[in-house]
Amino acid sequence: AQSVSQHNHHVILSEAASLELGCNYSYGGTVNLFWYVQYPGQHLQLLLKYFSGDPLVKGIKGFEAEFIKSKFSFNLRKPSVQWSDTAEYFCAVNAYGSGNTGKLIFGQGTTLQVKP
Amino acid sequence: KAGVTQTPRYLIKTRGQQVTLSCSPISGHRSVSWYQQTPGQGLQFLFEYFSETQRNKGNFPGRFSGRQFSNSRSEMNVSTLELGDSALYLCASSRTGELDEKLFFGSGTQLSVL
């Protein structure tokens, strides 16, 4: 069965610190990879996605993620966080195969708290 | 354009009752997926509908069901509620539900079962 593991459940950083959130998935076939973010009081929204091509993808608000196929990883990074980045971050996967339409497998989420 | 709309925003029910949640997708979106979000289990996929047909289903008991109407609006129903059904239920829509599509999420319905 497919699964997604996020390494950190709660991360606290000061503004301007660098961020890296780990994400590993288990699935041997072709996958699409996503990072979603949920700001306080708001709905889940897409931060970035990887389907194919350049394994380094850039998203909104200065975030980027690198897909390393050999490590089954899709880590999220940002060089310098801001207080407004305080949110919950979810890594998600969907796998190519029948019966997977509209279905994302989510990690448990990482709560990021940025101190001003 | 309007986002994904879920009603009601909050619900309080007692064990044994049933509940119906509603989701209106973004105009033009024909795929609607439902997810359950809890602190312990995170976000778990319930089912996906496209053109009034359930195409995909997660590992939830038969007490959880859904349907989709011709205008793409969707409802999910939970019968014989249990305490463990307390959760945030999220609806997401996309044009076709294909694997490379981004999902647009609603704000959710917070269900509390007493």
PDB file of C-alpha atoms in Angstrom:
ATOM      1  CA  ALA A   1       0.000   0.000   0.000  1.00  0.00           C
ATOM      2  CA  GLN A   2       1.135   3.502  -0.704  1.00  0.00           C
ATOM      3  CA  SER A   3       2.163   5.635   2.249  1.00  0.00           C
ATOM      4  CA  VAL A   4       3.750   8.997   2.912  1.00  0.00           C
ATOM      5  CA  SER A   5       5.958   9.825   5.862  1.00  0.00           C
ATOM      6  CA  GLN A   6       6.832  13.316   7.030  1.00  0.00           C
ATOM      7  CA  HIS A   7       9.840  13.401   9.299  1.00  0.00           C
ATOM      8  CA  ASN A   8       8.987  16.339  11.504  1.00  0.00           C
ATOM      9  CA  HIS A   9       5.669  16.889  13.232  1.00  0.00           C
ATOM     10  CA  HIS A  10       6.428  20.280  14.705  1.00  0.00           C
ATOM     11  CA  VAL A  11       9.132  22.711  13.649  1.00  0.00           C
ATOM     12  CA  ILE A  12       9.889  26.049  15.299  1.00  0.00           C
ATOM     13  CA  LEU A  13      12.124  28.538  13.507  1.00  0.00           C
ATOM     14  CA  SER A  14      13.053  32.167  13.817  1.00  0.00           C
ATOM     15  CA  GLU A  15      12.426  34.514  10.912  1.00  0.00           C
ATOM     16  CA  ALA A  16      15.142  34.384   8.229  1.00  0.00           C
ATOM     17  CA  ALA A  17      16.121  30.840   9.173  1.00  0.00           C
ATOM     18  CA  SER A  18      16.266  28.228   6.435  1.00  0.00           C
ATOM     19  CA  LEU A  19      13.639  25.521   6.238  1.00  0.00           C
ATOM     20  CA  GLU A  20      13.734  21.937   5.088  1.00  0.00           C
ATOM     21  CA  LEU A  21      10.818  19.580   5.654  1.00  0.00           C
ATOM     22  CA  GLY A  22      11.349  15.931   4.881  1.00  0.00           C
ATOM     23  CA  CYS A  23       8.925  13.715   2.982  1.00  0.00           C
ATOM     24  CA  ASN A  24       9.341  10.091   1.935  1.00  0.00           C
ATOM     25  CA  TYR A  25       6.852   7.917   0.126  1.00  0.00           C
ATOM     26  CA  SER A  26       6.532   4.234  -0.515  1.00  0.00           C
ATOM     27  CA  TYR A  27       5.450   3.196  -3.980  1.00  0.00           C
ATOM     28  CA  GLY A  28       7.488   1.510  -6.655  1.00  0.00           C
ATOM     29  CA  GLY A  29       5.792   2.958  -9.695  1.00  0.00           C
ATOM     30  CA  THR A  30       5.324   6.386 -11.206  1.00  0.00           C
ATOM     31  CA  VAL A  31       3.999   9.027  -8.858  1.00  0.00           C
ATOM     32  CA  ASN A  32       2.914  12.618  -8.803  1.00  0.00           C
ATOM     33  CA  LEU A  33       4.091  14.546  -5.761  1.00  0.00           C
ATOM     34  CA  PHE A  34       2.575  17.556  -4.053  1.00  0.00           C
ATOM     35  CA  TRP A  35       3.053  19.861  -1.131  1.00  0.00           C
ATOM     36  CA  TYR A  36      -0.080  21.485   0.233  1.00  0.00           C
ATOM     37  CA  VAL A  37      -0.221  24.182   2.893  1.00  0.00           C
ATOM     38  CA  GLN A  38      -2.941  25.103   5.356  1.00  0.00           C
ATOM     39  CA  TYR A  39      -2.571  28.585   6.851  1.00  0.00           C
ATOM     40  CA  PRO A  40      -4.413  29.239  10.121  1.00  0.00           C
ATOM     41  CA  GLY A  41      -8.121  29.560   9.461  1.00  0.00           C
ATOM     42  CA  GLN A  42      -7.756  28.896   5.743  1.00  0.00           C
ATOM     43  CA  HIS A  43      -8.369  25.944   3.463  1.00  0.00           C
ATOM     44  CA  LEU A  44      -5.725  23.624   2.083  1.00  0.00           C
ATOM     45  CA  GLN A  45      -3.997  25.027  -0.967  1.00  0.00           C
ATOM     46  CA  LEU A  46      -1.343  23.801  -3.351  1.00  0.00           C
ATOM     47  CA  LEU A  47       2.206  24.984  -2.720  1.00  0.00           C
ATOM     48  CA  LEU A  48       3.935  23.097  -5.522  1.00  0.00           C
ATOM     49  CA  LYS A  49       3.816  19.870  -7.505  1.00  0.00           C
ATOM     50  CA  TYR A  50       6.073  17.502  -9.401  1.00  0.00           C
ATOM     51  CA  PHE A  51       4.942  15.362 -12.318  1.00  0.00           C
ATOM     52  CA  SER A  52       7.999  14.863 -14.486  1.00  0.00           C
ATOM     53  CA  GLY A  53      11.070  16.605 -15.850  1.00  0.00           C
ATOM     54  CA  ASP A  54      13.332  18.793 -13.728  1.00  0.00           C
ATOM     55  CA  PRO A  55      13.352  17.232 -10.242  1.00  0.00           C
ATOM     56  CA  LEU A  56      13.753  20.662  -8.652  1.00  0.00           C
ATOM     57  CA  VAL A  57      10.379  22.388  -8.677  1.00  0.00           C
ATOM     58  CA  LYS A  58       9.540  25.881  -7.577  1.00  0.00           C
ATOM     59  CA  GLY A  59       6.278  26.876  -6.001  1.00  0.00           C
ATOM     60  CA  ILE A  60       4.596  29.924  -4.594  1.00  0.00           C
ATOM     61  CA  LYS A  61       6.060  32.218  -1.939  1.00  0.00           C
ATOM     62  CA  GLY A  62       9.671  31.176  -2.539  1.00  0.00           C
ATOM     63  CA  PHE A  63       9.231  27.494  -1.725  1.00  0.00           C
ATOM     64  CA  GLU A  64      10.942  24.756  -3.704  1.00  0.00           C
ATOM     65  CA  ALA A  65      11.140  20.982  -3.487  1.00  0.00           C
ATOM     66  CA  GLU A  66      13.496  18.376  -4.852  1.00  0.00           C
ATOM     67  CA  PHE A  67      12.411  14.952  -6.027  1.00  0.00           C
ATOM     68  CA  ILE A  68      15.077  12.306  -5.463  1.00  0.00           C
ATOM     69  CA  LYS A  69      13.755   9.141  -7.039  1.00  0.00           C
ATOM     70  CA  SER A  70      16.444   6.865  -5.610  1.00  0.00           C
ATOM     71  CA  LYS A  71      15.544   7.977  -2.101  1.00  0.00           C
ATOM     72  CA  PHE A  72      11.757   8.131  -2.656  1.00  0.00           C
ATOM     73  CA  SER A  73      11.932  11.620  -1.224  1.00  0.00           C
ATOM     74  CA  PHE A  74      10.373  14.991  -1.977  1.00  0.00           C
ATOM     75  CA  ASN A  75      11.728  17.471   0.548  1.00  0.00           C
ATOM     76  CA  LEU A  76      10.413  21.008   0.821  1.00  0.00           C
ATOM     77  CA  ARG A  77      12.816  23.922   1.238  1.00  0.00           C
ATOM     78  CA  LYS A  78      12.817  27.660   1.699  1.00  0.00           C
ATOM     79  CA  PRO A  79      16.022  29.672   2.163  1.00  0.00           C
ATOM     80  CA  SER A  80      14.551  32.268   4.520  1.00  0.00           C
ATOM     81  CA  VAL A  81      11.224  31.844   6.294  1.00  0.00           C
ATOM     82  CA  GLN A  82       8.874  34.628   7.287  1.00  0.00           C
ATOM     83  CA  TRP A  83       6.367  34.862  10.125  1.00  0.00           C
ATOM     84  CA  SER A  84       3.608  34.523   7.510  1.00  0.00           C
ATOM     85  CA  ASP A  85       4.875  31.013   6.665  1.00  0.00           C
ATOM     86  CA  THR A  86       3.443  29.761   9.949  1.00  0.00           C
ATOM     87  CA  ALA A  87       1.123  26.974   8.810  1.00  0.00           C
ATOM     88  CA  GLU A  88       0.665  23.244   8.518  1.00  0.00           C
ATOM     89  CA  TYR A  89       2.418  21.598   5.582  1.00  0.00           C
ATOM     90  CA  PHE A  90       1.317  18.349   3.977  1.00  0.00           C
ATOM     91  CA  CYS A  91       3.212  16.195   1.555  1.00  0.00           C
ATOM     92  CA  ALA A  92       0.981  14.123  -0.740  1.00  0.00           C
ATOM     93  CA  VAL A  93       1.325  11.507  -3.424  1.00  0.00           C
ATOM     94  CA  ASN A  94      -0.863  10.012  -6.058  1.00  0.00           C
ATOM     95  CA  ALA A  95       0.202   6.970  -7.957  1.00  0.00           C
ATOM     96  CA  TYR A  96      -0.368   6.060 -11.561  1.00  0.00           C
ATOM     97  CA  GLY A  97      -2.688   3.147 -11.801  1.00  0.00           C
ATOM     98  CA  SER A  98      -6.306   2.306 -12.172  1.00  0.00           C
ATOM     99  CA  GLY A  99      -8.655   3.461  -9.500  1.00  0.00           C
ATOM    100  CA  ASN A 100      -6.528   6.333  -8.292  1.00  0.00           C
ATOM    101  CA  THR A 101      -8.441   9.256  -9.738  1.00  0.00           C
ATOM    102  CA  GLY A 102      -8.938  12.117  -7.332  1.00  0.00           C
ATOM    103  CA  LYS A 103      -7.068  10.240  -4.625  1.00  0.00           C
ATOM    104  CA  LEU A 104      -4.171  11.748  -2.734  1.00  0.00           C
ATOM    105  CA  ILE A 105      -2.248   9.939  -0.017  1.00  0.00           C
ATOM    106  CA  PHE A 106      -1.214  12.511   2.553  1.00  0.00           C
ATOM    107  CA  GLY A 107       1.531  12.538   5.122  1.00  0.00           C
ATOM    108  CA  GLN A 108       0.672  13.351   8.714  1.00  0.00           C
ATOM    109  CA  GLY A 109       1.570  16.985   8.291  1.00  0.00           C
ATOM    110  CA  THR A 110       4.217  19.256   9.777  1.00  0.00           C
ATOM    111  CA  THR A 111       3.261  22.270  11.835  1.00  0.00           C
ATOM    112  CA  LEU A 112       5.681  25.113  11.206  1.00  0.00           C
ATOM    113  CA  GLN A 113       5.815  27.942  13.720  1.00  0.00           C
ATOM    114  CA  VAL A 114       7.928  30.944  12.758  1.00  0.00           C
ATOM    115  CA  LYS A 115       8.852  33.304  15.566  1.00  0.00           C
ATOM    116  CA  PRO A 116       9.141  36.985  14.633  1.00  0.00           C
TER     117      PRO A 116
ATOM    118  CA  LYS B   1     -14.755  32.530  -9.486  1.00  0.00           C
ATOM    119  CA  ALA B   2     -16.219  31.024  -6.338  1.00  0.00           C
ATOM    120  CA  GLY B   3     -14.231  28.339  -4.550  1.00  0.00           C
ATOM    121  CA  VAL B   4     -15.381  25.000  -3.214  1.00  0.00           C
ATOM    122  CA  THR B   5     -18.256  25.531  -0.812  1.00  0.00           C
ATOM    123  CA  GLN B   6     -19.058  23.144   2.007  1.00  0.00           C
ATOM    124  CA  THR B   7     -22.110  23.293   4.226  1.00  0.00           C
ATOM    125  CA  PRO B   8     -22.694  23.315   7.067  1.00  0.00           C
ATOM    126  CA  ARG B   9     -19.496  24.625   8.606  1.00  0.00           C
ATOM    127  CA  TYR B  10     -20.118  22.957  11.965  1.00  0.00           C
ATOM    128  CA  LEU B  11     -22.310  20.065  13.073  1.00  0.00           C
ATOM    129  CA  ILE B  12     -22.953  18.478  16.433  1.00  0.00           C
ATOM    130  CA  LYS B  13     -24.617  15.080  16.501  1.00  0.00           C
ATOM    131  CA  THR B  14     -25.051  12.250  18.969  1.00  0.00           C
ATOM    132  CA  ARG B  15     -24.040   8.634  18.596  1.00  0.00           C
ATOM    133  CA  GLY B  16     -26.373   6.592  16.430  1.00  0.00           C
ATOM    134  CA  GLN B  17     -27.643   9.534  14.415  1.00  0.00           C
ATOM    135  CA  GLN B  18     -26.922  10.067  10.767  1.00  0.00           C
ATOM    136  CA  VAL B  19     -25.563  13.146   9.042  1.00  0.00           C
ATOM    137  CA  THR B  20     -25.409  14.561   5.514  1.00  0.00           C
ATOM    138  CA  LEU B  21     -22.715  16.971   4.392  1.00  0.00           C
ATOM    139  CA  SER B  22     -22.834  19.000   1.213  1.00  0.00           C
ATOM    140  CA  CYS B  23     -20.176  20.168  -1.227  1.00  0.00           C
ATOM    141  CA  SER B  24     -20.500  22.499  -4.209  1.00  0.00           C
ATOM    142  CA  PRO B  25     -17.449  22.293  -6.474  1.00  0.00           C
ATOM    143  CA  ILE B  26     -15.927  25.083  -8.505  1.00  0.00           C
ATOM    144  CA  SER B  27     -17.950  25.775 -11.616  1.00  0.00           C
ATOM    145  CA  GLY B  28     -16.805  23.493 -14.430  1.00  0.00           C
ATOM    146  CA  HIS B  29     -15.259  20.931 -12.101  1.00  0.00           C
ATOM    147  CA  ARG B  30     -16.781  17.495 -12.461  1.00  0.00           C
ATOM    148  CA  SER B  31     -14.655  15.517 -10.011  1.00  0.00           C
ATOM    149  CA  VAL B  32     -15.357  15.729  -6.293  1.00  0.00           C
ATOM    150  CA  SER B  33     -13.309  13.930  -3.645  1.00  0.00           C
ATOM    151  CA  TRP B  34     -13.941  13.659   0.065  1.00  0.00           C
ATOM    152  CA  TYR B  35     -11.360  13.406   2.832  1.00  0.00           C
ATOM    153  CA  GLN B  36     -11.536  12.920   6.573  1.00  0.00           C
ATOM    154  CA  GLN B  37      -9.032  14.883   8.672  1.00  0.00           C
ATOM    155  CA  THR B  38      -8.327  13.943  12.299  1.00  0.00           C
ATOM    156  CA  PRO B  39      -5.387  14.760  14.594  1.00  0.00           C
ATOM    157  CA  GLY B  40      -4.501  11.086  14.926  1.00  0.00           C
ATOM    158  CA  GLN B  41      -4.946   9.795  11.386  1.00  0.00           C
ATOM    159  CA  GLY B  42      -4.318  12.946   9.378  1.00  0.00           C
ATOM    160  CA  LEU B  43      -6.023  13.291   5.998  1.00  0.00           C
ATOM    161  CA  GLN B  44      -7.594  10.121   4.680  1.00  0.00           C
ATOM    162  CA  PHE B  45      -9.311   9.626   1.342  1.00  0.00           C
ATOM    163  CA  LEU B  46     -12.970   8.631   1.509  1.00  0.00           C
ATOM    164  CA  PHE B  47     -14.198   8.520  -2.102  1.00  0.00           C
ATOM    165  CA  GLU B  48     -14.252  10.316  -5.440  1.00  0.00           C
ATOM    166  CA  TYR B  49     -17.154  11.010  -7.766  1.00  0.00           C
ATOM    167  CA  PHE B  50     -17.160  11.992 -11.407  1.00  0.00           C
ATOM    168  CA  SER B  51     -20.248  12.476 -13.559  1.00  0.00           C
ATOM    169  CA  GLU B  52     -22.495  11.073 -10.835  1.00  0.00           C
ATOM    170  CA  THR B  53     -20.458   7.864 -10.556  1.00  0.00           C
ATOM    171  CA  GLN B  54     -18.224   6.767  -7.720  1.00  0.00           C
ATOM    172  CA  ARG B  55     -14.888   6.024  -9.342  1.00  0.00           C
ATOM    173  CA  ASN B  56     -12.707   5.459  -6.338  1.00  0.00           C
ATOM    174  CA  LYS B  57     -13.182   4.528  -2.712  1.00  0.00           C
ATOM    175  CA  GLY B  58     -10.953   4.536   0.363  1.00  0.00           C
ATOM    176  CA  ASN B  59     -10.894   2.103   3.259  1.00  0.00           C
ATOM    177  CA  PHE B  60     -13.879   3.290   5.235  1.00  0.00           C
ATOM    178  CA  PRO B  61     -16.855   1.222   6.446  1.00  0.00           C
ATOM    179  CA  GLY B  62     -20.092   1.131   4.520  1.00  0.00           C
ATOM    180  CA  ARG B  63     -21.618   3.640   6.961  1.00  0.00           C
ATOM    181  CA  PHE B  64     -19.841   6.265   4.866  1.00  0.00           C
ATOM    182  CA  SER B  65     -21.517   6.869   1.543  1.00  0.00           C
ATOM    183  CA  GLY B  66     -21.840   9.599  -0.983  1.00  0.00           C
ATOM    184  CA  ARG B  67     -23.471  10.683  -4.169  1.00  0.00           C
ATOM    185  CA  GLN B  68     -23.085  13.265  -6.866  1.00  0.00           C
ATOM    186  CA  PHE B  69     -25.782  15.122  -8.700  1.00  0.00           C
ATOM    187  CA  SER B  70     -25.993  16.142 -12.350  1.00  0.00           C
ATOM    188  CA  ASN B  71     -24.763  19.658 -11.481  1.00  0.00           C
ATOM    189  CA  SER B  72     -21.634  18.063  -9.886  1.00  0.00           C
ATOM    190  CA  ARG B  73     -22.666  18.975  -6.359  1.00  0.00           C
ATOM    191  CA  SER B  74     -21.929  16.155  -3.967  1.00  0.00           C
ATOM    192  CA  GLU B  75     -23.175  14.934  -0.637  1.00  0.00           C
ATOM    193  CA  MET B  76     -21.692  12.494   1.789  1.00  0.00           C
ATOM    194  CA  ASN B  77     -23.693  10.656   4.394  1.00  0.00           C
ATOM    195  CA  VAL B  78     -22.561   8.960   7.565  1.00  0.00           C
ATOM    196  CA  SER B  79     -25.078   6.664   9.213  1.00  0.00           C
ATOM    197  CA  THR B  80     -25.063   5.311  12.758  1.00  0.00           C
ATOM    198  CA  LEU B  81     -22.521   7.838  13.934  1.00  0.00           C
ATOM    199  CA  GLU B  82     -19.738   6.765  16.270  1.00  0.00           C
ATOM    200  CA  LEU B  83     -17.579   8.915  18.531  1.00  0.00           C
ATOM    201  CA  GLY B  84     -14.621   8.196  16.276  1.00  0.00           C
ATOM    202  CA  ASP B  85     -16.362   9.868  13.350  1.00  0.00           C
ATOM    203  CA  SER B  86     -15.663  13.244  14.914  1.00  0.00           C
ATOM    204  CA  ALA B  87     -13.452  14.947  12.359  1.00  0.00           C
ATOM    205  CA  LEU B  88     -13.075  17.688   9.804  1.00  0.00           C
ATOM    206  CA  TYR B  89     -14.540  16.496   6.510  1.00  0.00           C
ATOM    207  CA  LEU B  90     -12.978  18.113   3.481  1.00  0.00           C
ATOM    208  CA  CYS B  91     -14.253  18.195  -0.035  1.00  0.00           C
ATOM    209  CA  ALA B  92     -11.988  18.843  -3.016  1.00  0.00           C
ATOM    210  CA  SER B  93     -12.793  19.406  -6.658  1.00  0.00           C
ATOM    211  CA  SER B  94     -10.967  19.322  -9.969  1.00  0.00           C
ATOM    212  CA  ARG B  95     -11.944  19.355 -13.624  1.00  0.00           C
ATOM    213  CA  THR B  96     -11.545  15.635 -14.275  1.00  0.00           C
ATOM    214  CA  GLY B  97      -9.861  14.104 -11.226  1.00  0.00           C
ATOM    215  CA  GLU B  98      -6.930  12.966 -13.347  1.00  0.00           C
ATOM    216  CA  LEU B  99      -3.669  12.353 -11.535  1.00  0.00           C
ATOM    217  CA  ASP B 100      -1.874  15.460 -12.749  1.00  0.00           C
ATOM    218  CA  GLU B 101      -4.596  17.838 -11.657  1.00  0.00           C
ATOM    219  CA  LYS B 102      -4.419  20.099  -8.683  1.00  0.00           C
ATOM    220  CA  LEU B 103      -7.197  19.695  -6.145  1.00  0.00           C
ATOM    221  CA  PHE B 104      -9.082  22.710  -4.823  1.00  0.00           C
ATOM    222  CA  PHE B 105     -10.213  22.211  -1.252  1.00  0.00           C
ATOM    223  CA  GLY B 106     -13.134  23.646   0.652  1.00  0.00           C
ATOM    224  CA  SER B 107     -12.946  24.882   4.229  1.00  0.00           C
ATOM    225  CA  GLY B 108     -14.527  21.710   5.530  1.00  0.00           C
ATOM    226  CA  THR B 109     -17.350  20.659   7.816  1.00  0.00           C
ATOM    227  CA  GLN B 110     -16.347  20.119  11.427  1.00  0.00           C
ATOM    228  CA  LEU B 111     -18.399  17.215  12.776  1.00  0.00           C
ATOM    229  CA  SER B 112     -18.549  16.540  16.493  1.00  0.00           C
ATOM    230  CA  VAL B 113     -20.207  13.342  17.691  1.00  0.00           C
ATOM    231  CA  LEU B 114     -21.224  13.327  21.356  1.00  0.00           C
TER     232      LEU B 114
END
